[in-house]
Amino acid sequence: MKKLLSLWALLLVALPLHATPGLSHQIAALLHEQHLDGVAWTTLDEAGAAGFSNARTRAPMRLDQRVHVGSVAKTLVAAGILRLVSERRLALDTPVARILPGIRFDNPWEASDPVRLRHLLDHTAGLDDARFWHVFSAKARADGPLALAFPAGSQLLRVRCRPGTRTSYSNLGYTLLGMAIEATTGQRYERYLDTQLLAPLGMRDSTFEFVAQHADSRLAMGHFEHGVPQPAVPSYLRPAGQFTTTAADMGRFARFLMGDGQVDGRDFIDPALLRQMGEPAGTEAANAGLAVGYALGLRKLDRHGRVAKCHGGNGVGFRAMLCLFPAARKAFFYAVNTDSETADYQRIDALFVRALALPPAPPAQPVAVALDIAPWLGVYVPSPNRFDTMLLADTLFSFVRLTSDGGGIQLRPFQGKTVALTQVGSGLLQAPDKTLPSHALVASAAGTRLLTNGTQTYQQVPLARMVGLWTSAGAGVLGLVVVLVRGSARLAAWRLSRRDPLLAPYAGALALLLPLPLFYRQPLLQLGDMTAASVLLATVTALLPVALCSGLAVSLRRKQLGADTIAMLAVLQAALLLATWGLLPLRLWV
């Protein structure tokens, strides 16, 4: 009965001015089903709101509610750059180092392929993405210099693949674009974009300036799961995700992106540039024939039986999506004020796609197949992966396998469902739920075999290498369990003496638990700061190999070579693996 009453309450607050009752009811029901708090939305022709703007006060979400949109801000920053390009104040192929002389990329291809403005817009600069401290920090200021995101010695500007060849999503790249705007205009990027982009477009309810709930009663409260409120916080990466807007303003923006680039009858952004948004070019994937991918602030997606140019976003307490269908002159935008790890936001996307009543996609045309798939079968790892600090984890757990049973091709992610692929061209593969080729097999300039879906590239690696890594990691975990179990058993039996070779390794393993209470007591947004918890974590992880070596030395001296020694060696080799990949000692603030 309580669930029925809650659903009825949601339906009552989901009837905004000018909304389609049927769509509003479906959205409200979906919010309830997915345990989301509220949403503001528009389909250009119609708009609405549903749910609650604040889960604690039960205030209804209103049509004019202001919302945060996370990375959807990148599309607007890209539009600001394209405005400067249209004014000939910037050029897409200008090396970034010319615009920002204080920035030094660690780019092995600098002589022939410097990082250009276009590469930042397209996420093809090969840069790392955000570190812990970029996102989880209480030290970021709303008016801090953008250069603080790139401290000296951080290796954040290391280029991991030839610029322009592969997509690797990077919030750092769009932070550099904000700096490029400031260097070109002599103004804070927020001020320039507010006055020179948003105001001409009539988006007077939007701003790039930091807006907090306590300063704006119209700003919806952000939430995590279970209605836990999360007020807005400043970020080091503001251009990549800081933007406050309304559904109506985003509708105006969508119409402009699908228009002729004019404002009040005057040229504002070159329409050729607007058409290039979401049309990837020059990458290995695009050259292989994939039409999906990222370009100039939008990503071409093939989902729910339709092809769209979209940008999603999630920030502190919000999820948002902007999708354009230029051929049909239709679009939708929504912002949900809940950032949930369990909700299926794609069901919201699918609901809007159905509501737009878009024409069906044309059937795929058969293409002659001329590729022997046998050499391409095997294991692939991300190349590059998104977060450089997670490279080892992504190699171990985000790999995919390409297999064939003689009658078809299967893509088998380690984390995810197997996808059946069909050859639709020389090196082009298509998933059954797609209207366009979804993957491509590419031979890189260096001769390595690649598998790409347009936004993520995987490199084929020898199975022996993967087996070695899996064995090393597995042995380390098993060895740590053995040290803890055998050490605890001896401790319980009062047999863990100072002369026991297992004493130091056991103490070192137990010490790994010491930071947990401190992390539990500190706010989540301090996870990337140098706090007592993070310093203690770095200390105990650094001391673990020392403790293991001490135990091994005692074991060798006393000639007690058995299960304890094997377990200590297993943990030590895993610790060396972590150190080789930059994860030991574990420092969350770098």
XYZ file of N, CA and C in Angstrom, residues 492-581:
270
model
N 45.794 -16.786 17.880
C 44.726 -17.301 18.740
C 45.235 -18.410 19.651
N 46.231 -19.162 19.158
C 46.783 -20.268 19.964
C 47.981 -19.818 20.795
N 48.260 -18.539 20.813
C 49.399 -17.981 21.556
C 50.712 -18.586 21.083
N 50.828 -18.815 19.767
C 52.057 -19.403 19.219
C 52.775 -18.458 18.258
N 52.362 -17.202 18.214
C 52.999 -16.243 17.302
C 54.056 -15.466 18.091
N 55.260 -16.008 18.119
C 56.333 -15.418 18.923
C 57.134 -14.408 18.101
N 57.994 -13.688 18.785
C 58.846 -12.717 18.122
C 59.828 -13.379 17.164
N 60.106 -14.658 17.348
C 61.051 -15.369 16.496
C 60.366 -16.004 15.288
N 59.054 -15.912 15.226
C 58.304 -16.531 14.129
C 58.513 -15.719 12.843
N 58.928 -16.330 11.747
C 59.126 -15.590 10.493
C 57.852 -14.912 9.984
N 56.695 -15.407 10.425
C 55.432 -14.866 9.932
C 54.997 -13.610 10.691
N 55.673 -13.292 11.796
C 55.214 -12.185 12.636
C 55.188 -10.860 11.879
N 56.301 -10.481 11.267
C 56.362 -9.190 10.572
C 55.409 -9.143 9.367
N 55.385 -10.183 8.501
C 54.426 -10.144 7.396
C 52.980 -10.102 7.869
N 52.664 -10.838 8.926
C 51.299 -10.826 9.466
C 50.935 -9.439 9.982
N 51.855 -8.810 10.705
C 51.599 -7.448 11.196
C 51.451 -6.469 10.035
N 52.290 -6.647 8.993
C 52.188 -5.765 7.834
C 50.873 -5.920 7.112
N 50.371 -7.174 7.011
C 49.080 -7.408 6.358
C 47.941 -6.828 7.181
N 47.986 -7.026 8.508
C 46.942 -6.459 9.370
C 46.954 -4.932 9.322
N 48.125 -4.360 9.167
C 48.233 -2.897 9.142
C 47.476 -2.285 7.970
N 47.234 -3.081 6.914
C 46.475 -2.567 5.770
C 45.051 -2.176 6.168
N 44.577 -2.718 7.300
C 43.220 -2.409 7.754
C 43.158 -1.123 8.578
N 44.305 -0.642 9.032
C 44.314 0.509 9.936
C 43.680 1.771 9.344
N 43.871 2.068 8.033
C 43.275 3.305 7.510
C 41.754 3.266 7.384
N 41.151 2.070 7.404
C 39.717 1.973 7.122
C 38.846 2.806 8.059
N 39.058 2.759 9.393
C 38.224 3.600 10.263
C 38.379 5.095 9.972
N 39.591 5.509 9.609
C 39.812 6.921 9.316
C 39.096 7.320 8.028
N 39.144 6.444 7.013
C 38.415 6.742 5.780
C 36.906 6.781 6.029
N 36.426 5.899 6.894
C 34.997 5.850 7.194
C 34.530 7.148 7.845
N 35.403 7.752 8.647
C 35.005 8.955 9.386
C 35.172 10.234 8.572
N 35.952 10.203 7.500
C 36.161 11.429 6.739
C 35.158 11.504 5.587
N 34.815 12.718 5.123
C 33.877 12.863 4.006
C 34.428 12.240 2.731
N 33.523 11.738 1.901
C 33.927 11.129 0.642
C 34.699 12.111 -0.225
N 34.325 13.387 -0.172
C 34.950 14.384 -1.033
C 36.368 14.735 -0.606
N 36.874 14.098 0.464
C 38.267 14.280 0.858
C 39.125 13.079 0.464
N 38.553 12.165 -0.322
C 39.267 10.943 -0.665
C 40.576 11.226 -1.383
N 40.634 12.295 -2.178
C 41.847 12.610 -2.916
C 42.761 13.608 -2.231
N 42.418 14.040 -1.030
C 43.253 14.985 -0.293
C 44.271 14.236 0.574
N 45.345 14.946 0.929
C 46.331 14.356 1.822
C 45.816 14.494 3.257
N 45.158 13.454 3.735
C 44.578 13.430 5.072
C 45.295 12.368 5.905
N 44.930 12.275 7.174
C 45.532 11.260 8.037
C 45.268 9.863 7.480
N 44.056 9.672 6.929
C 43.704 8.353 6.380
C 44.562 8.027 5.168
N 44.692 8.969 4.232
C 45.438 8.670 3.002
C 46.929 8.564 3.263
N 47.470 9.352 4.198
C 48.887 9.241 4.540
C 49.168 7.888 5.205
N 48.247 7.465 6.076
C 48.418 6.169 6.728
C 48.341 5.043 5.695
N 47.435 5.169 4.713
C 47.339 4.162 3.665
C 48.639 4.068 2.875
N 49.204 5.206 2.525
C 50.470 5.205 1.793
C 51.578 4.573 2.634
N 51.573 4.844 3.915
C 52.618 4.329 4.807
C 52.546 2.811 4.938
N 51.344 2.296 5.206
C 51.237 0.846 5.432
C 51.460 0.063 4.136
N 51.075 0.623 3.006
C 51.339 -0.079 1.737
C 52.820 -0.034 1.388
N 53.502 1.037 1.771
C 54.947 1.102 1.531
C 55.707 0.155 2.440
N 55.214 -0.056 3.680
C 55.910 -0.906 4.646
C 55.658 -2.385 4.426
N 54.604 -2.737 3.658
C 54.295 -4.149 3.477
C 55.462 -4.922 2.852
N 56.102 -4.443 1.775
C 57.251 -5.191 1.236
C 58.399 -5.310 2.225
N 58.583 -4.259 3.036
C 59.636 -4.310 4.059
C 59.347 -5.425 5.055
N 58.065 -5.518 5.476
C 57.682 -6.563 6.431
C 57.858 -7.945 5.811
N 57.529 -8.087 4.543
C 57.671 -9.371 3.873
C 59.144 -9.776 3.761
N 59.993 -8.813 3.395
C 61.433 -9.105 3.299
C 62.015 -9.485 4.648
N 61.518 -8.827 5.694
C 61.986 -9.155 7.043
C 61.615 -10.590 7.408
N 60.370 -10.959 7.102
C 59.935 -12.320 7.400
C 60.700 -13.352 6.583
N 60.956 -13.053 5.322
C 61.698 -13.977 4.475
C 63.139 -14.131 4.967
N 63.720 -13.022 5.434
C 65.090 -13.102 5.954
C 65.159 -14.021 7.171
N 64.186 -13.893 8.076
C 64.144 -14.764 9.253
C 63.946 -16.212 8.827
N 63.033 -16.416 7.849
C 62.746 -17.774 7.380
C 63.986 -18.422 6.781
N 64.731 -17.666 5.971
C 65.941 -18.216 5.356
C 67.023 -18.473 6.395
N 67.145 -17.550 7.346
C 68.179 -17.709 8.374
C 67.909 -18.923 9.242
N 66.633 -19.158 9.522
C 66.268 -20.294 10.375
C 65.993 -21.561 9.550
N 66.133 -21.421 8.215
C 65.915 -22.541 7.304
C 64.537 -23.171 7.484
N 63.553 -22.294 7.713
C 62.162 -22.741 7.830
C 61.461 -22.448 6.500
N 61.706 -23.311 5.531
C 61.165 -23.098 4.196
C 59.947 -23.992 4.000
N 58.785 -23.365 4.020
C 57.549 -24.127 3.884
C 56.434 -23.263 3.339
N 55.210 -23.534 3.780
C 54.033 -22.816 3.283
C 54.126 -21.325 3.592
N 54.660 -20.987 4.764
C 54.783 -19.568 5.121
C 55.690 -18.844 4.136
N 56.806 -19.457 3.819
C 57.767 -18.829 2.902
C 57.156 -18.655 1.515
N 56.450 -19.664 1.050
C 55.810 -19.580 -0.266
C 54.771 -18.461 -0.286
N 53.984 -18.363 0.795
C 52.963 -17.314 0.870
C 53.606 -15.933 0.875
N 54.708 -15.779 1.646
C 55.382 -14.480 1.691
C 55.956 -14.106 0.334
N 56.547 -15.072 -0.352
C 57.092 -14.808 -1.688
C 55.981 -14.423 -2.662
N 54.823 -15.083 -2.541
C 53.702 -14.782 -3.434
C 53.219 -13.345 -3.236
N 53.131 -12.922 -1.987
C 52.685 -11.548 -1.722
C 53.755 -10.551 -2.160
N 55.027 -10.885 -1.936
C 56.103 -9.968 -2.302
C 56.153 -9.739 -3.813
N 56.007 -10.822 -4.602
C 56.058 -10.631 -6.055
C 54.860 -9.804 -6.528
N 53.699 -9.947 -5.888
C 52.543 -9.132 -6.243
C 52.782 -7.669 -5.868
N 53.449 -7.457 -4.734
C 53.772 -6.085 -4.325
C 54.722 -5.442 -5.330
N 55.698 -6.231 -5.824
C 56.605 -5.708 -6.840
C 55.855 -5.389 -8.130
N 54.851 -6.214 -8.470
C 54.022 -5.937 -9.642
C 53.295 -4.600 -9.480
N 52.713 -4.395 -8.307
C 52.008 -3.135 -8.044
C 52.967 -1.953 -8.114
N 54.157 -2.129 -7.574
C 55.142 -1.042 -7.611
C 55.549 -0.732 -9.041
N 55.706 -1.768 -9.861
C 56.082 -1.574 -11.262
C 55.034 -0.764 -12.006
N 53.769 -0.954 -11.662
C 52.663 -0.246 -12.314
C 52.296 1.050 -11.589
